[in-house]
Short mmCIF file of C-alpha atoms in Angstrom, two decimals:
data_model
loop_
_atom_site.label_atom_id
_atom_site.label_comp_id
_atom_site.label_asym_id
_atom_site.label_seq_id
_atom_site.Cartn_x
_atom_site.Cartn_y
_atom_site.Cartn_z
CA MET A 15 63.69 140.00 160.19
CA MET A 16 67.21 138.63 160.53
CA GLU A 17 69.85 140.12 158.28
CA HIS A 18 71.43 137.94 155.62
CA PRO A 19 75.19 138.39 156.08
CA ARG A 20 75.86 136.59 152.81
CA LEU A 21 73.86 139.29 151.00
CA THR A 22 74.63 142.48 152.91
CA ASP A 23 78.39 142.02 153.20
CA THR A 24 79.40 144.00 150.10
CA SER A 25 83.10 143.43 150.77
CA ALA A 26 82.73 139.81 149.71
CA ARG A 27 79.73 138.90 147.60
CA ARG A 28 79.90 136.24 144.95
CA LEU A 29 77.36 135.36 142.28
CA VAL A 30 77.51 131.91 140.73
CA ILE A 31 75.32 131.20 137.69
CA VAL A 32 74.89 127.61 136.54
CA VAL A 33 73.68 127.40 132.95
CA ARG A 34 74.29 126.19 129.42
CA ALA A 35 76.34 129.25 128.56
CA ASP A 36 77.96 130.50 125.35
CA PRO A 37 78.46 129.27 122.72
CA VAL A 38 75.03 127.60 123.02
CA ILE A 39 72.37 129.34 120.92
CA CYS A 40 69.73 129.87 123.59
CA GLY A 41 68.08 132.94 125.02
CA HIS A 42 68.91 131.83 128.55
CA SER A 43 72.58 131.62 127.67
CA GLY A 44 72.32 135.34 126.95
CA GLU A 45 70.26 135.85 130.09
CA ALA A 46 73.06 134.37 132.20
CA ARG A 47 75.52 136.82 130.65
CA ASN A 48 73.13 139.69 131.37
CA LEU A 49 72.62 138.73 135.00
CA ALA A 50 76.38 138.44 135.42
CA GLU A 51 77.03 141.87 133.92
CA ALA A 52 74.26 143.46 136.00
CA ALA A 53 75.68 141.87 139.15
CA LEU A 54 79.01 143.65 138.63
CA VAL A 55 77.19 146.97 138.54
CA ARG A 56 75.20 146.04 141.65
CA GLY A 57 78.34 145.51 143.73
CA PHE A 58 79.08 141.80 143.55
CA THR A 59 82.83 141.47 143.91
CA GLU A 60 83.07 138.09 142.19
CA VAL A 61 80.90 136.68 139.40
CA ARG A 62 81.30 133.16 138.02
CA ILE A 63 79.41 131.31 135.29
CA VAL A 64 79.79 127.57 135.79
CA THR A 65 78.97 125.64 132.63
CA TRP A 66 80.02 122.78 130.35
CA PRO A 67 83.27 122.15 128.45
CA ILE A 68 83.18 123.18 124.81
CA ASP A 69 83.93 119.69 123.53
CA ARG A 70 80.99 118.31 125.52
CA LEU A 71 78.65 120.92 124.07
CA VAL A 72 79.79 119.97 120.58
CA GLU A 73 79.17 116.29 121.32
CA THR A 74 75.59 116.95 122.42
CA GLY A 75 74.58 118.40 119.05
CA LEU A 76 73.27 121.59 120.63
CA PRO A 77 73.14 124.54 118.19
CA LEU A 78 76.25 126.63 118.77
CA LYS A 79 77.47 130.07 117.74
CA PRO A 80 80.81 130.42 115.96
CA LEU A 81 83.42 130.41 118.72
CA ASP A 82 85.15 133.47 117.28
CA GLY A 83 81.89 135.43 117.22
CA ILE A 84 81.17 135.41 120.95
CA ALA A 85 81.38 138.80 122.61
CA PRO A 86 83.84 138.91 125.52
CA TYR A 87 82.61 139.09 129.09
CA SER A 88 83.50 142.10 131.22
CA ASP A 89 86.49 141.95 133.53
CA GLY A 90 85.34 140.41 136.79
CA ILE A 91 83.28 137.63 135.17
CA VAL A 92 84.94 134.22 135.15
CA VAL A 93 83.57 131.38 133.02
CA GLU A 94 84.39 127.95 134.43
CA ARG A 95 84.02 124.71 132.49
CA PRO A 96 84.78 121.88 134.95
CA GLU A 97 86.13 118.72 133.37
CA ALA A 98 84.52 115.32 133.75
CA VAL A 99 85.19 113.15 136.78
CA GLY A 100 86.13 109.53 136.07
CA ASP A 101 86.78 107.66 132.84
CA TYR A 102 84.92 105.34 130.48
CA LYS A 103 83.94 103.03 133.36
CA VAL A 104 81.49 105.74 134.45
CA PRO A 105 78.86 105.47 131.68
CA ASP A 106 77.07 108.76 132.40
CA GLY A 107 77.09 111.71 134.78
CA ARG A 108 80.83 112.31 134.54
CA TYR A 109 80.49 115.94 133.51
CA LEU A 110 77.68 116.54 135.99
CA SER A 111 79.97 115.22 138.73
CA GLY A 112 82.64 117.68 137.67
CA LEU A 113 80.19 120.58 137.71
CA THR A 114 78.64 119.61 141.06
CA GLY A 115 82.04 119.07 142.61
CA ARG A 116 83.19 122.52 141.60
CA LEU A 117 80.07 124.02 143.16
CA VAL A 118 80.80 122.23 146.43
CA GLU A 119 84.24 123.87 146.43
CA LEU A 120 82.73 127.30 145.82
CA PHE A 121 80.07 126.81 148.49
CA THR A 122 82.53 125.79 151.23
CA ASP A 123 85.21 128.50 151.01
CA GLY A 124 83.39 130.89 153.34
CA VAL A 125 82.55 133.54 150.73
CA PRO A 126 78.91 134.75 150.86
CA THR A 127 77.44 133.35 147.63
CA LEU A 128 74.24 133.72 145.65
CA ALA A 129 73.78 130.76 143.28
CA ILE A 130 71.35 131.09 140.37
CA SER A 131 70.53 128.04 138.26
CA LEU A 132 68.85 128.37 134.87
CA TYR A 133 67.15 125.08 133.85
CA LEU A 134 66.01 122.70 136.58
CA SER A 135 67.58 119.69 134.91
CA PRO A 136 70.43 119.32 135.41
CA HIS A 137 71.52 122.70 136.80
CA THR A 138 69.16 123.15 139.76
CA ILE A 139 69.66 119.49 140.62
CA ALA A 140 73.43 120.10 140.63
CA VAL A 141 73.10 123.16 142.88
CA THR A 142 70.77 121.39 145.32
CA ASP A 143 73.09 118.38 145.52
CA ALA A 144 76.10 120.67 145.98
CA VAL A 145 74.43 122.60 148.83
CA ARG A 146 73.56 119.35 150.59
CA ALA A 147 77.08 118.02 150.19
CA ALA A 148 78.61 121.33 151.29
CA GLU A 149 76.54 121.44 154.47
CA LEU A 150 77.60 117.89 155.34
CA THR A 151 81.29 118.86 155.22
CA GLY A 152 80.97 120.96 158.36
CA LEU A 153 82.74 123.83 156.61
CA PRO A 154 81.29 127.38 156.53
CA VAL A 155 78.39 127.50 154.06
CA LYS A 156 77.03 130.96 153.24
CA VAL A 157 74.94 130.30 150.16
CA THR A 158 71.49 131.34 148.98
CA THR A 159 69.90 129.74 145.92
CA ILE A 160 67.58 130.92 143.17
CA ALA A 161 66.24 128.35 140.69
CA GLU A 162 64.72 129.55 137.44
CA ALA A 163 62.45 127.15 135.55
CA VAL A 164 62.30 127.65 131.79
CA GLY A 165 60.07 126.17 129.13
CA SER A 166 61.97 123.01 128.32
CA ASP A 167 62.13 122.13 132.02
CA VAL A 168 58.39 121.53 131.87
CA THR A 169 57.89 120.24 128.34
CA ASN A 170 61.06 118.16 128.10
CA VAL A 171 61.38 116.95 131.69
CA VAL A 172 58.52 117.42 134.17
CA ARG A 173 55.57 116.99 131.82
CA SER A 174 57.17 114.04 130.03
CA CYS A 175 57.70 112.38 133.41
CA VAL A 176 54.00 112.83 134.15
CA GLU A 177 52.97 111.42 130.78
CA GLN A 178 55.29 108.42 131.15
CA ASN A 179 54.35 107.91 134.83
CA ARG A 180 57.97 108.27 135.90
CA PHE A 181 57.24 109.44 139.40
CA GLY A 182 60.78 109.22 140.75
CA ALA A 183 62.28 111.43 138.05
CA ALA A 184 59.52 114.02 138.41
CA ALA A 185 59.84 114.04 142.20
CA HIS A 186 63.61 114.48 141.91
CA VAL A 187 63.26 117.55 139.71
CA LEU A 188 60.43 119.18 141.67
CA SER A 189 61.96 118.53 145.09
CA SER A 190 65.27 120.02 143.93
CA TYR A 191 63.40 123.05 142.61
CA LEU A 192 61.47 123.55 145.84
CA ALA A 193 64.62 123.07 147.92
CA SER A 194 65.84 126.38 146.47
CA ASP A 195 65.43 129.50 148.58
CA VAL A 196 63.67 131.32 145.74
CA PRO A 197 62.05 129.25 142.97
CA VAL A 198 60.98 131.34 139.98
CA ALA A 199 59.57 130.77 136.49
CA VAL A 200 60.31 132.80 133.34
CA SER A 201 56.64 133.64 132.75
CA ASP A 202 53.20 133.22 134.24
CA TYR A 203 52.54 130.64 131.55
CA THR A 204 55.56 128.62 132.73
CA ARG A 205 54.45 128.92 136.34
CA ARG A 206 50.99 127.60 135.47
CA LEU A 207 52.49 124.69 133.53
CA ILE A 208 54.62 123.74 136.53
CA ILE A 209 51.64 123.84 138.89
CA GLU A 210 49.48 121.80 136.47
CA SER A 211 52.20 119.17 136.10
CA ALA A 212 52.74 119.05 139.86
CA ALA A 213 49.00 118.64 140.40
CA ALA A 214 48.96 115.69 138.00
CA ILE A 215 51.74 114.04 139.98
CA ASP A 216 49.93 114.72 143.26
CA ALA A 217 46.68 113.23 141.98
CA ARG A 218 48.45 110.06 140.93
CA HIS A 219 50.82 109.57 143.85
CA GLY A 220 49.39 111.49 146.83
CA THR A 221 52.21 114.02 147.00
CA HIS A 222 51.85 117.73 147.75
CA PHE A 223 53.99 119.45 145.12
CA ALA A 224 51.26 121.62 143.58
CA ALA A 225 50.40 123.47 146.79
CA GLN A 226 54.06 124.22 147.42
CA CYS A 227 54.55 125.45 143.86
CA THR A 228 51.43 127.61 144.06
CA GLU A 229 52.62 129.20 147.28
CA ARG A 230 56.30 129.66 146.48
CA VAL A 231 56.97 129.94 142.74
CA ALA A 232 57.17 133.54 141.56
CA ILE A 233 57.68 135.04 138.10
CA SER A 234 61.02 136.42 136.97
CA TYR A 235 61.10 137.42 133.33
CA PRO A 236 64.38 136.89 131.45
CA ALA A 237 67.07 139.54 131.90
CA ILE A 238 67.96 141.37 128.70
CA ASN A 239 70.72 143.86 127.97
CA THR A 240 68.52 146.60 126.57
CA ALA A 241 71.51 148.86 125.86
CA GLU A 242 72.83 146.31 123.36
CA PHE A 243 69.77 146.76 121.15
CA LEU A 244 68.52 150.31 121.74
CA ASP A 245 69.16 153.06 119.18
CA PRO A 246 71.57 151.26 116.84
CA ASP A 247 73.67 153.65 114.75
CA PRO A 248 72.08 153.82 111.25
CA ALA A 249 75.50 153.94 109.62
CA GLU A 250 76.57 150.84 111.52
CA VAL A 251 73.36 149.06 110.54
CA THR A 252 73.87 149.91 106.88
CA SER A 253 77.51 148.81 106.87
CA ARG A 254 76.84 145.53 108.69
CA LEU A 255 73.97 144.69 106.37
CA ALA A 256 76.09 145.47 103.33
CA LEU A 257 78.47 142.70 104.34
CA ARG A 258 75.54 140.32 103.89
CA GLY A 259 74.36 141.87 100.63
CA LEU A 260 71.37 143.47 102.38
CA THR A 261 70.03 146.99 102.75
CA PRO A 262 67.68 148.39 105.42
CA GLY A 263 64.07 147.48 104.74
CA SER A 264 64.93 144.95 102.02
CA TYR A 265 64.19 141.75 103.93
CA VAL A 266 61.92 139.90 106.31
CA LEU A 267 63.82 138.39 109.25
CA PHE A 268 63.61 135.24 111.35
CA LEU A 269 66.32 134.97 114.02
CA SER A 270 66.09 132.09 116.48
CA ARG A 271 66.80 128.40 116.84
CA LEU A 272 65.91 126.29 113.81
CA ALA A 273 63.49 123.80 115.32
CA HIS A 274 60.07 122.59 114.21
CA ALA A 275 58.32 124.44 117.03
CA LYS A 276 59.54 127.79 115.70
CA GLY A 277 57.29 127.58 112.63
CA VAL A 278 59.93 128.43 110.02
CA ASP A 279 58.27 126.21 107.40
CA ASP A 280 55.05 128.20 107.86
CA LEU A 281 57.03 131.42 107.46
CA ILE A 282 58.59 130.20 104.21
CA ASP A 283 55.15 129.39 102.80
CA GLY A 284 53.68 132.66 104.09
CA PHE A 285 56.50 134.69 102.59
CA ALA A 286 56.05 132.93 99.26
CA GLY A 287 52.32 133.74 99.33
CA SER A 288 52.72 137.46 100.13
CA PRO A 289 52.42 139.82 97.15
CA GLY A 290 53.63 142.64 99.38
CA CYS A 291 56.98 140.87 99.82
CA ALA A 292 57.57 140.36 96.10
CA GLY A 293 60.66 142.57 96.09
CA LEU A 294 62.08 141.41 99.43
CA LYS A 295 64.32 138.64 100.70
CA LEU A 296 63.59 136.29 103.57
CA VAL A 297 66.57 136.01 105.91
CA ILE A 298 66.54 132.95 108.18
CA ALA A 299 69.26 133.39 110.80
CA GLY A 300 70.14 130.69 113.29
CA ASN A 301 70.98 127.04 113.64
CA GLY A 302 69.40 123.97 115.16
CA PRO A 303 68.16 120.44 114.65
CA GLU A 304 65.93 121.30 111.67
CA ALA A 305 68.54 123.32 109.77
CA GLN A 306 69.03 120.90 106.90
CA PHE A 307 65.33 120.10 106.61
CA LEU A 308 64.50 123.80 106.36
CA ARG A 309 67.18 124.42 103.77
CA ASP A 310 65.73 121.61 101.68
CA TYR A 311 62.21 122.92 102.27
CA ALA A 312 63.22 126.41 101.17
CA ALA A 313 64.98 125.06 98.09
CA ALA A 314 61.64 123.63 96.91
CA SER A 315 59.81 126.94 97.43
CA PRO A 316 58.80 129.03 94.40
CA VAL A 317 60.75 131.91 95.97
CA ALA A 318 63.87 129.88 96.76
CA ASP A 319 66.07 132.46 95.07
CA ARG A 320 64.96 135.08 97.63
CA ILE A 321 65.56 133.00 100.77
CA VAL A 322 68.89 133.42 102.56
CA PHE A 323 70.16 131.27 105.44
CA LEU A 324 72.70 132.66 107.91
CA ASP A 325 74.19 130.18 110.37
CA ASP A 326 77.16 132.29 111.48
CA VAL A 327 75.54 135.38 113.02
CA ASP A 328 77.67 136.62 115.89
CA ASP A 329 76.59 138.57 118.96
CA ASP A 330 77.40 141.97 117.45
CA GLU A 331 75.32 141.34 114.34
CA ARG A 332 71.99 140.58 115.99
CA ALA A 333 70.92 144.18 116.65
CA PRO A 334 71.79 145.49 113.14
CA LEU A 335 69.93 142.61 111.50
CA MET A 336 66.87 143.27 113.64
CA ALA A 337 66.97 147.04 113.21
CA GLY A 338 67.21 146.79 109.42
CA CYS A 339 64.40 144.33 108.75
CA ALA A 340 61.07 145.23 107.15
CA ALA A 341 59.34 142.76 109.50
CA PHE A 342 60.39 140.21 112.10
CA VAL A 343 58.42 136.95 112.05
CA LEU A 344 58.48 134.22 114.70
CA PRO A 345 55.42 131.99 114.07
CA THR A 346 56.16 129.70 117.02
CA LYS A 347 53.75 126.88 117.75
CA PRO A 348 53.22 124.41 120.62
CA ARG A 349 54.92 121.07 120.22
CA PRO A 350 55.24 118.13 122.64
CA GLU A 351 58.98 118.73 122.92
CA PHE A 352 58.87 122.53 123.21
CA VAL A 353 56.55 125.44 123.88
CA GLU A 354 57.72 129.06 123.67
CA THR A 355 57.37 130.08 127.29
CA PHE A 356 58.51 133.66 126.78
CA GLY A 357 60.28 134.78 123.58
CA ILE A 358 63.57 136.53 124.31
CA ALA A 359 64.35 137.13 120.63
CA LEU A 360 61.04 138.98 120.27
CA VAL A 361 61.93 141.41 123.06
CA GLU A 362 65.38 141.99 121.60
CA LYS A 363 63.78 142.84 118.27
CA MET A 364 61.30 145.20 119.95
CA LEU A 365 64.22 147.07 121.50
CA ALA A 366 66.18 147.29 118.25
CA GLY A 367 63.44 148.91 116.18
CA GLY A 368 62.92 148.04 112.54
CA GLY A 369 59.71 146.65 111.11
CA PRO A 370 56.81 145.24 113.12
CA VAL A 371 56.85 141.89 114.92
CA ILE A 372 54.57 139.15 113.61
CA THR A 373 54.12 136.20 115.96
CA THR A 374 51.59 133.89 117.62
CA GLU A 375 50.08 133.75 121.09
CA THR A 376 51.76 130.45 121.88
CA GLY A 377 52.71 129.91 125.52
CA GLY A 378 54.18 133.01 127.15
CA VAL A 379 54.69 135.01 123.96
CA GLY A 380 51.86 137.35 124.90
CA GLU A 381 53.74 138.29 128.06
CA ALA A 382 56.82 139.13 125.99
CA VAL A 383 55.12 141.32 123.38
CA GLY A 384 52.04 142.72 125.13
CA ASP A 385 49.79 144.47 122.61
CA THR A 386 52.67 145.67 120.43
CA ALA A 387 52.87 142.79 117.90
CA MET A 388 50.72 141.52 115.06
CA ILE A 389 49.30 138.16 116.15
CA VAL A 390 48.58 135.32 113.72
CA PRO A 391 47.19 131.82 114.37
CA VAL A 392 49.59 128.90 114.61
CA ASP A 393 50.10 126.65 111.58
CA ASP A 394 48.64 129.29 109.24
CA PRO A 395 50.91 130.40 106.37
CA GLY A 396 47.99 132.27 104.84
CA ALA A 397 47.64 134.43 107.92
CA ILE A 398 51.39 135.12 107.85
CA ALA A 399 51.11 136.20 104.22
CA ALA A 400 48.20 138.52 105.05
CA ALA A 401 50.09 140.02 108.00
CA LEU A 402 53.16 140.62 105.83
CA ASP A 403 50.98 142.33 103.22
CA GLU A 404 49.48 144.53 105.94
CA VAL A 405 52.95 145.46 107.21
CA MET A 406 54.21 146.38 103.75
CA ALA A 407 51.19 148.64 103.21
CA MET A 408 51.50 150.32 106.62
CA PRO A 409 52.23 154.09 106.58
CA ALA A 410 55.61 155.15 107.90
CA ASP A 411 54.14 157.04 110.87
CA ALA A 412 52.08 154.01 111.94
CA ARG A 413 55.17 151.79 111.77
CA ALA A 414 57.13 154.32 113.82
CA GLU A 415 54.41 154.50 116.49
CA LEU A 416 54.23 150.72 116.73
CA ALA A 417 58.02 150.53 117.07
CA ARG A 418 57.97 153.15 119.84
CA ARG A 419 55.31 151.30 121.83
CA ALA A 420 57.16 148.02 121.41
CA ARG A 421 60.41 149.56 122.66
CA ASP A 422 58.74 151.14 125.68
CA TYR A 423 57.05 147.86 126.61
CA ALA A 424 60.30 145.89 126.27
CA MET A 425 62.22 148.15 128.66
CA GLN A 426 60.67 146.39 131.67
CA PHE A 427 62.93 143.41 130.90
CA ASP A 428 66.17 145.34 131.34
CA ARG A 429 68.72 143.20 133.13
CA ALA A 430 69.22 145.66 135.99
CA PHE A 431 65.49 145.75 136.75
CA VAL A 432 65.25 141.96 136.62
CA LEU A 433 68.23 141.42 138.91
CA ASP A 434 66.97 144.03 141.37
CA ARG A 435 63.62 142.28 141.56
CA LEU A 436 65.35 138.95 142.16
CA LEU A 437 67.52 140.40 144.90
CA GLY A 438 64.45 141.95 146.44
CA ARG A 439 62.89 138.51 146.77
CA LEU A 440 65.83 137.37 148.86
CA GLU A 441 64.82 139.75 151.65
CA GLN A 442 61.33 138.30 151.95
CA PRO A 443 60.65 136.48 155.25
CA GLU A 444 60.02 133.09 153.67
CA VAL A 445 63.56 132.85 152.29
CA ARG A 446 65.34 130.06 154.14
CA GLU A 447 68.06 131.25 156.53
CA LEU A 448 70.98 128.85 156.17
CA SER A 449 73.20 128.17 159.13
CA VAL A 450 76.64 129.76 158.97
CA ALA A 451 79.36 127.81 160.77
#
């Protein structure tokens, strides 16, 4: 097998990650940070995260963390936010042009580069377009690409294109994905969704996307910084909780994006119906499109005085909140606009300790939790109430054993392991060898 000079030359190796990065509240924003940090340890001499300007993120309405609560990146990681290209006469695509143009510059300076895109649309599309443009310049191009498909790529883009018979848009996304040297999906569930959607396109239009996806798409679970959550200092947990008026074991926790698919309304009803939670609070931490609706919904609950919303949780507070909870509940459910294709927050909670995880088997959640969580049906507040009652009655030694098994299972998603597995895929024979001028 030919050597890959862009990968083996440790004197000049660059990693470029294209993603919706901080301050966006999204598990894959954190995954990008984790891959970047792991790359520094693995010998990459330059790591860049190429993302969107803050003002553009605000304009989109995406749920965002407080800007002053974002943990700093390590020295050696540069976050770039390319500005838009053009003015008001360009009705759309101005920011994408800025991002793609910056990638072309990075891909043509002769530095061996690994480019990882998280989300097919628009990030993988941008990388694929940038590689094509870079190769046409005639300048030295030493770039290898990894494209990671996540849940909303399928539910929000590919599958919707199939349902609306928008062949061109679906073909654009899938062909950009398959143009990558290593196409991966965040779970087996996601991989199967991609293949099913591709097969539907093939059946309708005579294309051959499904066979290519079946042959080439591998699984790469999200990269998590396990050290951030493991063995939190009890004194630190107690002090951080005190700032919120909480004590260890005094609350049930939800921590994720506030969207209908997350099942927070079911959790509110289940909490209200649980006698075992009579002396506890329900802490709902996060932000998102359903934030105001859920606040109004909670205000009408018979236990409204015991429901607390936190929309300003910073990076350093996540582990203490998880470690101190009596139970962590994420009753996610499939929706046309979103299906939980893994469940990063669940794994983080499993690492942090605290009370048991209660969740559903929606999408790829089973791959995230294994047999270490209590599973309830979707859309079933009564089952949530029963699970909470069971948790509150659980002996301390049983809770401790469940927490230990959950932590051990979650360690497989450590960012170093995930990056090593990705890098290992680059040495497989089917990886495209790009010409180096």
